[in-house]
Coordinates of C-alpha atoms in Angstrom, one line a residue:
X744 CA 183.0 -282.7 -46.2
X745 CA 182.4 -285.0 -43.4
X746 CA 179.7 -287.4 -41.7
X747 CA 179.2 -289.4 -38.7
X748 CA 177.0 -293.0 -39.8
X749 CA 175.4 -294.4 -36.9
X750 CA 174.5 -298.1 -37.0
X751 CA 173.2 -298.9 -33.6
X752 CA 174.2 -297.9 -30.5
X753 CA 176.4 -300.6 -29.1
X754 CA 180.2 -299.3 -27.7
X755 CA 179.6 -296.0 -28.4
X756 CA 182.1 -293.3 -27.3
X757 CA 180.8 -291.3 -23.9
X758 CA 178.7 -288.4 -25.1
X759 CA 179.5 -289.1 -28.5
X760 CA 175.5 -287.6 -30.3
X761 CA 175.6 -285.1 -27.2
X762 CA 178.8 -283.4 -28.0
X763 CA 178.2 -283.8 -32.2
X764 CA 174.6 -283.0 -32.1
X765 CA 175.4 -280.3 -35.0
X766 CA 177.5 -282.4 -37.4
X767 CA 176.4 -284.0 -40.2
X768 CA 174.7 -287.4 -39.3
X769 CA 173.8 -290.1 -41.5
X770 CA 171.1 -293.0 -40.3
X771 CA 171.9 -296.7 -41.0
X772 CA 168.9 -298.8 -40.0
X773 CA 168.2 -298.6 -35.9
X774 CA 171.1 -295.7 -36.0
X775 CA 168.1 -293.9 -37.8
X776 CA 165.8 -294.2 -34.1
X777 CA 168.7 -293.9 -32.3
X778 CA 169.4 -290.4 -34.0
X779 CA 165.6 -288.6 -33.9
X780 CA 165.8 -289.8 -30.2
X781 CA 168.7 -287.7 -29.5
X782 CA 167.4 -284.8 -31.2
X783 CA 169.5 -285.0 -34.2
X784 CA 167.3 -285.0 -37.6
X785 CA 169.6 -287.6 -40.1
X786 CA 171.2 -285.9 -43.5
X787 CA 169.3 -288.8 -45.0
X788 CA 168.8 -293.0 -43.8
X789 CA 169.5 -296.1 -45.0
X790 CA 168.0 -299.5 -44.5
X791 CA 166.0 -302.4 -44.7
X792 CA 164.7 -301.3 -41.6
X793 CA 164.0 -304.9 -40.1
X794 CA 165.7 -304.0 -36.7
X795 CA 163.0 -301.7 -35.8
X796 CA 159.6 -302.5 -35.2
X797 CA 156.3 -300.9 -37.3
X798 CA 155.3 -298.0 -34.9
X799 CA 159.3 -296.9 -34.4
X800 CA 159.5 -297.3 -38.4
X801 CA 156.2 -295.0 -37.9
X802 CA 157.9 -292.5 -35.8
X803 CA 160.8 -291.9 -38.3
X804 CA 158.4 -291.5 -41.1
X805 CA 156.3 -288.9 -39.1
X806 CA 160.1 -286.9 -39.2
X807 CA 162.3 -287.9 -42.1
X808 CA 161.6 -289.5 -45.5
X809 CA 162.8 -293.2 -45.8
X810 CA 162.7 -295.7 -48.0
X811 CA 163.5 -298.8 -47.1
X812 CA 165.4 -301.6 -49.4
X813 CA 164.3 -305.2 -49.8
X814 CA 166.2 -307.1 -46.4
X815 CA 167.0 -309.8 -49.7
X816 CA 169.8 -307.5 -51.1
X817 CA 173.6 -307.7 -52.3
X818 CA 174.9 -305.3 -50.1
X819 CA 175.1 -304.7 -45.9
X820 CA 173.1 -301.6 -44.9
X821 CA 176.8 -299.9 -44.2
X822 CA 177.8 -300.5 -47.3
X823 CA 174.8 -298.8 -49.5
X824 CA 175.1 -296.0 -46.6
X825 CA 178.7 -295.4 -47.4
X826 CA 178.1 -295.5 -50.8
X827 CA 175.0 -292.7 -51.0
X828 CA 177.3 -290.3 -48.4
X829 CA 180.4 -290.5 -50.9
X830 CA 178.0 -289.8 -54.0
X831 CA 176.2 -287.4 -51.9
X832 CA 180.1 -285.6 -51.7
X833 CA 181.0 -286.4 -48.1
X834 CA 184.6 -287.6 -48.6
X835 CA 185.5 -288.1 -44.5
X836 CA 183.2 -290.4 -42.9
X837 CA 182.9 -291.9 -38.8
X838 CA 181.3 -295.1 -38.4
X839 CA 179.9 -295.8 -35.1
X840 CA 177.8 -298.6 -33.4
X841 CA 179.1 -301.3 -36.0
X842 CA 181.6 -303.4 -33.5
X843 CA 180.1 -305.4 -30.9
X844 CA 177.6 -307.2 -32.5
X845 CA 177.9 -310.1 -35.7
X846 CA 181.1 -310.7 -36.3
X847 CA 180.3 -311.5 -40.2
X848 CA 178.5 -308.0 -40.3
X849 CA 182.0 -306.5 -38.7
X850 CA 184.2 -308.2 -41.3
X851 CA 182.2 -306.7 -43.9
X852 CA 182.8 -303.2 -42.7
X853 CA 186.4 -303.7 -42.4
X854 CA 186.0 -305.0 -45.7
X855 CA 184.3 -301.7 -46.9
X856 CA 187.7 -299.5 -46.0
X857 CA 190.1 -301.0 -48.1
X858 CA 187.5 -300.6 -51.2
X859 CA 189.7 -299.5 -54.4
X860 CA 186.5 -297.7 -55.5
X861 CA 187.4 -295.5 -51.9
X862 CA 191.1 -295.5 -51.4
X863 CA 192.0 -294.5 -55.3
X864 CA 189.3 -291.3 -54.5
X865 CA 191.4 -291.0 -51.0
X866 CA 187.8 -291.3 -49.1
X867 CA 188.9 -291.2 -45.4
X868 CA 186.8 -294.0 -43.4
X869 CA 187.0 -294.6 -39.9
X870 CA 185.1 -297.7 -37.5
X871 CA 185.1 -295.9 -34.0
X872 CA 183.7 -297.5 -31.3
X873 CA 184.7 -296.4 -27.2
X874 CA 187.5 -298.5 -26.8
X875 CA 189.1 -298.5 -30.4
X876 CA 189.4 -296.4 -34.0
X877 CA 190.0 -298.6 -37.0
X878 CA 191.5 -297.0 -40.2
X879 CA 192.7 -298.7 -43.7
X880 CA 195.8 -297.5 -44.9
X881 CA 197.8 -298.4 -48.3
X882 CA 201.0 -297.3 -49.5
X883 CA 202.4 -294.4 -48.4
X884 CA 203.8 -291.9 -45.6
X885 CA 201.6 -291.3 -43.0
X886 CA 201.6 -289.1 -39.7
X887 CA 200.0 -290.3 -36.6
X888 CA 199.8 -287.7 -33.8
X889 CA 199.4 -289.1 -30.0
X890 CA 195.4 -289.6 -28.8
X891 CA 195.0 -289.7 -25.1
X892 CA 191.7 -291.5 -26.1
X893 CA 193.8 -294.2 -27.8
X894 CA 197.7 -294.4 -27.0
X895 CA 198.0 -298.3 -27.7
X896 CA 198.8 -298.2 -32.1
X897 CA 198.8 -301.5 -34.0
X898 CA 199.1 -302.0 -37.6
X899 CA 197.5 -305.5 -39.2
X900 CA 198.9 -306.1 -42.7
X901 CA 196.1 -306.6 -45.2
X902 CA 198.0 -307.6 -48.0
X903 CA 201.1 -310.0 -47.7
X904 CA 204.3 -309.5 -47.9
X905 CA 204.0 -306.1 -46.2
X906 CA 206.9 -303.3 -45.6
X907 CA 206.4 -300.8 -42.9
X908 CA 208.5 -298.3 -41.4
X909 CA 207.8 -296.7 -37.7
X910 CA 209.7 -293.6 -36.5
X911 CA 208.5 -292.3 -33.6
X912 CA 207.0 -295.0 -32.1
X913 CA 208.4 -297.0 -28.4
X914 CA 209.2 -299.6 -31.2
X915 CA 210.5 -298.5 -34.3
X916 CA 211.0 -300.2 -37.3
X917 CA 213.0 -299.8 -40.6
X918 CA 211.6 -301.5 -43.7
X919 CA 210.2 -304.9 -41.8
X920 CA 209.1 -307.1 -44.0
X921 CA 205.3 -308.8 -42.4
X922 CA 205.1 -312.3 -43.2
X923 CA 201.8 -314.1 -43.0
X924 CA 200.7 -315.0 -39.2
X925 CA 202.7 -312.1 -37.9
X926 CA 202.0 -310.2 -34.6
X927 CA 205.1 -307.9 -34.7
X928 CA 203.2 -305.1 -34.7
X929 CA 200.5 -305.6 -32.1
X930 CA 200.4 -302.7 -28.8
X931 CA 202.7 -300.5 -30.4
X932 CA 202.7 -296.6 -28.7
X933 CA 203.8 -293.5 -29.7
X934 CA 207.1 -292.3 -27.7
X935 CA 206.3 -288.5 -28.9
X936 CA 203.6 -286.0 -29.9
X937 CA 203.4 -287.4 -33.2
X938 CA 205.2 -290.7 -35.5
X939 CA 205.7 -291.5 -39.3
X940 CA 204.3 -295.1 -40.8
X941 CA 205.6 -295.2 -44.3
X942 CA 204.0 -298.6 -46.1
X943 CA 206.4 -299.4 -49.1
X944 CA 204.6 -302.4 -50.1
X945 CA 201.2 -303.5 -49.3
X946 CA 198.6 -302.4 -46.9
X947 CA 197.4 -302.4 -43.3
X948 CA 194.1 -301.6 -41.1
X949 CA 195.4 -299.2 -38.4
X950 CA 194.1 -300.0 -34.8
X951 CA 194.1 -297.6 -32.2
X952 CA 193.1 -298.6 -28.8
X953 CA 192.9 -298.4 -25.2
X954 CA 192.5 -300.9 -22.3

C-alpha cells in the first residue's frame, strides 16, 4: 500500500493534491489544514499541532479526529507520522512540503530513510519536493528509469568507503570506490530509457533533480 504525507506546503510539485486528490493522504501538522482545504479528508494526522492556530485546529476537529502530542517530545512530527503509516501497513510512502524550511528539521527526515527499522522491512520512502526526489538506497542492484521531471541523478554516499557501479548513465562507473569529501557523483544523467546502480558496499541517498 501506498501514502502521500504532507507536512506543509512549501516546494510542492504543480498540481500535486489536485491530480492525487483520491490517494491515500496522511496529515503531518499544518499538512493536516492544508489537506481539508483541498478537499481531501486525511487517512489519519499527526502532530503537536503548534503551527496552526486555535480556530484552524477547530476547523480540523469539526472534520477529522486528532490528537495532538505534547510539542516537548523525542521524535519530529515526520517521524511519529511515518511510523503510524508503516504500522498502519502502508509500506510505500511520498513525503511532501518537508524541504525548504529548517534545515535541522530536513536532516532529520533524511535521517528517517536510511532507518534499519525501515530498510531491513524494504519500506520504500521518498522526500519529493518540485525541484527534486530524494531516496535512500543500501546494498544492492537497482534500476533507475529516465524522469522527464528529474533527468539530473546524483548519488551521495551515506556510509564510507562506498562502491557503486553505473551502467547506463552519461558517466558510468565500474566498482568506484567513494572516499570521504567526494563529489564524483554529483549531476549524473541517464544516457537511455533506464540504468543499473549496483551498491557493493555501503549506502547512498539518491537525488534526482532538475534546474
Amino acid at each position: 500500500m501506498k501514502a502521500n504525507l504532507l507536512c506543509g506546503n512549501r516546494n510542492l510539485p504543480k498540481h500535486i493534491l489536485k491530480e492525487n486528490v483520491h490517494e491515500h493522504w496522511i496529515g503531518i501538522d499544518r499538512g493536516t489544514l492544508i489537506l481539508l482545504e483541498s478537499g481531501i479528508t486525511p487517512q489519519f494526522a499527526v502532530g503537536d499541532f503548534d503551527s496552526i492556530t486555535e480556530s484552524e485546529k477547530d476547523f480540523i476537529q469539526q472534520q477529522i479526529q486528532i490528537n495532538p502530542y505534547n510539542s516537548e517530545k523525542d521524535d519530529t512530527d515526520l517521524a511519529l507520522g511515518i511510523d503510524q503509516a508503516i504500522k498502519c501497513g502502508y509500506r510505500s510512502i511520498d513525503v511532501y512540503g518537508a524541504t525548504g524550511g529548517r534545515l535541522d528539521h530536513f536532516m532529520g527526515a533524511l535521517q528517517i530513510l536510511e532507518k534499519p527499522e525501515y530498510t531491513e522491512l524494504g519500506i520504500k520512502i521518498k522526500l519529493i519536493d518540485d525541484t527534486n526526489e530524494i531516496q535512500f538506497l543500501q546494498k544492492g542492484q537497482y534500476k533507475v528509469a529516465y524522469n522527464k521531471h528529474f533527468p539530473y541523478v546524483s548519488y551521495i554516499p551515506v556510509i564510507y568507503p562506498t562502491v557503486i557501479s553505473l551502467k547506463g548513465f552519461k558517466y558510468n562507473l565500474e566498482n568506484e570506490t567513494l572516499k570521504l569529501g567526494s563529489t564524483l557523483t554529483i549531476s549524473n544523467e541517464l544516457s537511455q530509457d533506464s540504468g543499473t546502480v549496483n551498491i557493493t558496499e555501503g549506502s547512498v541517498l539518491m537525488i534526482r533533480s532538475q534546474d
